[in-house]
Amino acid sequence: MILIDKLCYQSKLRYVNATEKFVYAVLSLVFCIVSRSAAAAVLVFLANGILTVGKGKIPLSHYIKLLLVPAAFLLLGTAAMLIDLSRAPMDAFAFRIGEWYLTGSTASLTRVCRLWITALSAVTCLYFLSLNTTMTDILEVLRKMRLPTLLIELMMLIYRFIFLLLETASAIMTAQESRLGNRDYRTKVRSFGAMASALFVQSMRRSDALYDALESRCYDGTIRVLSQERPAKKKEIVGIALFESLLLLITIWSIIE
Amino acid sequence: MTKKEKILLKASIALAAVFAVAPASNAMHIMEGYLPAGYCVAWGVICLPFLIAGFVSLKNKVRENRRNMTLIAMAGAFIFVISSLKIPSVTGSCSHMTGTGLGAILLGPAAVSILGIIVLLFQAVLLAHGGLTTLGANTFSMAVAGPFVSFGLYHLCRKLKVNRRVSVFLAAFLGDLFTYCVTSIQLALAYPSEAGGVGASALKFLGVFAPTQLPLAVIEGILTVVIVIGLETYAGPELKSIGFLRKKEAK
């Protein structure tokens, strides 16, 4: 139902040690953003592409489509940075509108290009994590990082409930669709509201029923699940360490510069 | 056509194509990697007190009655699902509710801050709306600033004896608008304009996102009212249990 969630269960890298994947993704992300260097960004972009599509066997078409998800934000956000309204024309381009100029400078043009590269490669880091690691594994990593148990518990329950509610919502929407519930805009809005309130009632009832079920099985505030240990391979650790130290070098170099 | 016109035409076609292909995530999440590192950390730190307050209130609620645990989790999942579903929009583009107004009105701002960061994390990982490094900034605009305005306005309107539906609309609509303004300011602080500094930059970001955000805020307000009406009709006991309706109000 959620594309990324579905894909991550078929990834060939799914059973690789989750902590290792988490550390790799987060470190690359941090180096990418701190250094803001094009070299680091291109390196990370390529590495994540090869890992996710090549090793993880995530279909390329899906991967490209997912990369386009933030494109609208990126376009609008960088358009605002690029275009200035000023009385004096700047060096990159200028269109005259009466007394004023719709203009931009070469400096901001390079800044925008750099931002595009950095942001896109940062997005690939996020995708590497989410397309190759299941949510339950990520939560397990967060548990190891000593996040409060209450939070982890809450996240686990929410993750589980999301799919229950999505299923209910899609059933309600199918029913509405088949009864001309989306005939025109007014009915559409009314149907959406009706669906949401029915969903809310359903979710409250379900949570009650779930609590009863948990309590009858001696629930004391923590749900204990067995986590499978998948030790990291030495080869992978060395590879990640080498890659990250390369990024570290680039970062230090770009800061000095 | 002159050369310049041709370039303009091509650029506008490319822009339109991207909008047609990309499902525009209109909820105004700042994308992964967009903010410089310093700003990511700063916004995260600013959110901390709200998150801690939310965590403490959550802990107390669970200690009070353990049943609240599943209830709060359901509420979180509800916000996520509502914000991940396509809403009926006029332009035909694909847009989403933020759900923050509804959450704040139903659950109060403290609970929403902690639920908000979890929902935003899930949105980043599962839907690629927002990101890990921009989690702090997004939490501040969507799970702290927006809900606080919604909650405050709703209760102010109720005090002033404004009709409940009107107050719900105002709370959701203005909460959404406020989120959008805060996000624009966040972007402007990170990327001030060369001619005119932060102020001019904020205006530019506001302007660029206005065509998608203004109609969205109105739709969000209307939908929230429709949902609340539905809830009042069907979910009296449930609303009472989360403290939304006082006993005498729920018939």
PDB file of N, CA, C and O in Angstrom, chain B residues 139-167:
ATOM      1  N   THR B 139       9.566  19.636  12.246  1.00  0.00           N
ATOM      2  CA  THR B 139       8.836  19.449  13.499  1.00  0.00           C
ATOM      3  C   THR B 139       8.425  20.793  14.060  1.00  0.00           C
ATOM      4  O   THR B 139       7.297  20.963  14.519  1.00  0.00           O
ATOM      5  N   PHE B 140       9.361  21.765  13.998  1.00  0.00           N
ATOM      6  CA  PHE B 140       9.008  23.064  14.554  1.00  0.00           C
ATOM      7  C   PHE B 140       7.822  23.681  13.813  1.00  0.00           C
ATOM      8  O   PHE B 140       6.877  24.162  14.426  1.00  0.00           O
ATOM      9  N   SER B 141       7.844  23.648  12.481  1.00  0.00           N
ATOM     10  CA  SER B 141       6.773  24.329  11.760  1.00  0.00           C
ATOM     11  C   SER B 141       5.465  23.559  11.814  1.00  0.00           C
ATOM     12  O   SER B 141       4.401  24.153  11.919  1.00  0.00           O
ATOM     13  N   MET B 142       5.533  22.215  11.734  1.00  0.00           N
ATOM     14  CA  MET B 142       4.285  21.460  11.598  1.00  0.00           C
ATOM     15  C   MET B 142       3.776  20.850  12.886  1.00  0.00           C
ATOM     16  O   MET B 142       2.580  20.611  13.019  1.00  0.00           O
ATOM     17  N   ALA B 143       4.674  20.546  13.815  1.00  0.00           N
ATOM     18  CA  ALA B 143       4.211  19.870  15.028  1.00  0.00           C
ATOM     19  C   ALA B 143       4.255  20.786  16.238  1.00  0.00           C
ATOM     20  O   ALA B 143       3.746  20.424  17.285  1.00  0.00           O
ATOM     21  N   VAL B 144       4.881  21.961  16.116  1.00  0.00           N
ATOM     22  CA  VAL B 144       4.919  22.879  17.257  1.00  0.00           C
ATOM     23  C   VAL B 144       4.159  24.173  16.923  1.00  0.00           C
ATOM     24  O   VAL B 144       3.134  24.471  17.529  1.00  0.00           O
ATOM     25  N   ALA B 145       4.664  24.915  15.919  1.00  0.00           N
ATOM     26  CA  ALA B 145       4.093  26.243  15.657  1.00  0.00           C
ATOM     27  C   ALA B 145       2.637  26.151  15.197  1.00  0.00           C
ATOM     28  O   ALA B 145       1.756  26.793  15.798  1.00  0.00           O
ATOM     29  N   GLY B 146       2.366  25.363  14.162  1.00  0.00           N
ATOM     30  CA  GLY B 146       1.012  25.242  13.622  1.00  0.00           C
ATOM     31  C   GLY B 146       0.002  24.801  14.671  1.00  0.00           C
ATOM     32  O   GLY B 146      -1.001  25.483  14.914  1.00  0.00           O
ATOM     33  N   PRO B 147       0.255  23.654  15.319  1.00  0.00           N
ATOM     34  CA  PRO B 147      -0.683  23.182  16.329  1.00  0.00           C
ATOM     35  C   PRO B 147      -0.918  24.169  17.467  1.00  0.00           C
ATOM     36  O   PRO B 147      -2.044  24.318  17.936  1.00  0.00           O
ATOM     37  N   PHE B 148       0.151  24.880  17.904  1.00  0.00           N
ATOM     38  CA  PHE B 148      -0.047  25.834  18.988  1.00  0.00           C
ATOM     39  C   PHE B 148      -1.010  26.936  18.563  1.00  0.00           C
ATOM     40  O   PHE B 148      -1.905  27.310  19.323  1.00  0.00           O
ATOM     41  N   VAL B 149      -0.830  27.434  17.342  1.00  0.00           N
ATOM     42  CA  VAL B 149      -1.739  28.466  16.848  1.00  0.00           C
ATOM     43  C   VAL B 149      -3.159  27.917  16.739  1.00  0.00           C
ATOM     44  O   VAL B 149      -4.123  28.538  17.197  1.00  0.00           O
ATOM     45  N   SER B 150      -3.298  26.715  16.163  1.00  0.00           N
ATOM     46  CA  SER B 150      -4.619  26.109  16.022  1.00  0.00           C
ATOM     47  C   SER B 150      -5.296  25.960  17.372  1.00  0.00           C
ATOM     48  O   SER B 150      -6.448  26.343  17.559  1.00  0.00           O
ATOM     49  N   PHE B 151      -4.547  25.388  18.317  1.00  0.00           N
ATOM     50  CA  PHE B 151      -5.112  25.124  19.639  1.00  0.00           C
ATOM     51  C   PHE B 151      -5.524  26.435  20.317  1.00  0.00           C
ATOM     52  O   PHE B 151      -6.636  26.565  20.828  1.00  0.00           O
ATOM     53  N   GLY B 152      -4.597  27.422  20.280  1.00  0.00           N
ATOM     54  CA  GLY B 152      -4.870  28.698  20.919  1.00  0.00           C
ATOM     55  C   GLY B 152      -6.093  29.370  20.314  1.00  0.00           C
ATOM     56  O   GLY B 152      -6.999  29.814  21.027  1.00  0.00           O
ATOM     57  N   LEU B 153      -6.143  29.397  18.972  1.00  0.00           N
ATOM     58  CA  LEU B 153      -7.255  30.047  18.289  1.00  0.00           C
ATOM     59  C   LEU B 153      -8.578  29.369  18.603  1.00  0.00           C
ATOM     60  O   LEU B 153      -9.575  30.027  18.876  1.00  0.00           O
ATOM     61  N   TYR B 154      -8.543  28.031  18.586  1.00  0.00           N
ATOM     62  CA  TYR B 154      -9.773  27.283  18.823  1.00  0.00           C
ATOM     63  C   TYR B 154     -10.336  27.638  20.188  1.00  0.00           C
ATOM     64  O   TYR B 154     -11.524  27.940  20.337  1.00  0.00           O
ATOM     65  N   HIS B 155      -9.446  27.645  21.196  1.00  0.00           N
ATOM     66  CA  HIS B 155      -9.941  27.922  22.538  1.00  0.00           C
ATOM     67  C   HIS B 155     -10.324  29.369  22.730  1.00  0.00           C
ATOM     68  O   HIS B 155     -11.284  29.669  23.451  1.00  0.00           O
ATOM     69  N   LEU B 156      -9.593  30.275  22.044  1.00  0.00           N
ATOM     70  CA  LEU B 156      -9.960  31.692  22.086  1.00  0.00           C
ATOM     71  C   LEU B 156     -11.362  31.880  21.508  1.00  0.00           C
ATOM     72  O   LEU B 156     -12.228  32.536  22.103  1.00  0.00           O
ATOM     73  N   CYS B 157     -11.592  31.256  20.341  1.00  0.00           N
ATOM     74  CA  CYS B 157     -12.905  31.382  19.695  1.00  0.00           C
ATOM     75  C   CYS B 157     -14.002  30.796  20.571  1.00  0.00           C
ATOM     76  O   CYS B 157     -15.096  31.343  20.674  1.00  0.00           O
ATOM     77  N   ARG B 158     -13.706  29.678  21.212  1.00  0.00           N
ATOM     78  CA  ARG B 158     -14.722  29.067  22.071  1.00  0.00           C
ATOM     79  C   ARG B 158     -15.040  29.989  23.248  1.00  0.00           C
ATOM     80  O   ARG B 158     -16.184  30.098  23.660  1.00  0.00           O
ATOM     81  N   LYS B 159     -13.974  30.632  23.789  1.00  0.00           N
ATOM     82  CA  LYS B 159     -14.179  31.570  24.913  1.00  0.00           C
ATOM     83  C   LYS B 159     -15.067  32.729  24.470  1.00  0.00           C
ATOM     84  O   LYS B 159     -15.915  33.188  25.225  1.00  0.00           O
ATOM     85  N   LEU B 160     -14.820  33.204  23.232  1.00  0.00           N
ATOM     86  CA  LEU B 160     -15.572  34.336  22.713  1.00  0.00           C
ATOM     87  C   LEU B 160     -16.936  33.920  22.195  1.00  0.00           C
ATOM     88  O   LEU B 160     -17.630  34.690  21.556  1.00  0.00           O
ATOM     89  N   LYS B 161     -17.294  32.654  22.465  1.00  0.00           N
ATOM     90  CA  LYS B 161     -18.616  32.133  22.083  1.00  0.00           C
ATOM     91  C   LYS B 161     -18.834  32.167  20.565  1.00  0.00           C
ATOM     92  O   LYS B 161     -19.947  32.414  20.100  1.00  0.00           O
ATOM     93  N   VAL B 162     -17.774  31.973  19.816  1.00  0.00           N
ATOM     94  CA  VAL B 162     -17.933  31.850  18.370  1.00  0.00           C
ATOM     95  C   VAL B 162     -18.477  30.454  18.091  1.00  0.00           C
ATOM     96  O   VAL B 162     -18.155  29.506  18.809  1.00  0.00           O
ATOM     97  N   ASN B 163     -19.296  30.359  17.091  1.00  0.00           N
ATOM     98  CA  ASN B 163     -19.846  29.074  16.648  1.00  0.00           C
ATOM     99  C   ASN B 163     -18.735  28.022  16.525  1.00  0.00           C
ATOM    100  O   ASN B 163     -17.651  28.316  16.047  1.00  0.00           O
ATOM    101  N   ARG B 164     -18.998  26.784  16.962  1.00  0.00           N
ATOM    102  CA  ARG B 164     -17.943  25.782  16.993  1.00  0.00           C
ATOM    103  C   ARG B 164     -17.367  25.506  15.599  1.00  0.00           C
ATOM    104  O   ARG B 164     -16.167  25.373  15.401  1.00  0.00           O
ATOM    105  N   ARG B 165     -18.259  25.460  14.622  1.00  0.00           N
ATOM    106  CA  ARG B 165     -17.770  25.156  13.264  1.00  0.00           C
ATOM    107  C   ARG B 165     -16.873  26.256  12.739  1.00  0.00           C
ATOM    108  O   ARG B 165     -15.836  26.004  12.131  1.00  0.00           O
ATOM    109  N   VAL B 166     -17.268  27.486  13.002  1.00  0.00           N
ATOM    110  CA  VAL B 166     -16.444  28.606  12.551  1.00  0.00           C
ATOM    111  C   VAL B 166     -15.091  28.556  13.246  1.00  0.00           C
ATOM    112  O   VAL B 166     -14.041  28.757  12.626  1.00  0.00           O
ATOM    113  N   SER B 167     -15.112  28.269  14.553  1.00  0.00           N
ATOM    114  CA  SER B 167     -13.826  28.264  15.257  1.00  0.00           C
ATOM    115  C   SER B 167     -12.942  27.120  14.771  1.00  0.00           C
ATOM    116  O   SER B 167     -11.720  27.289  14.671  1.00  0.00           O
TER     117      SER B 167
END
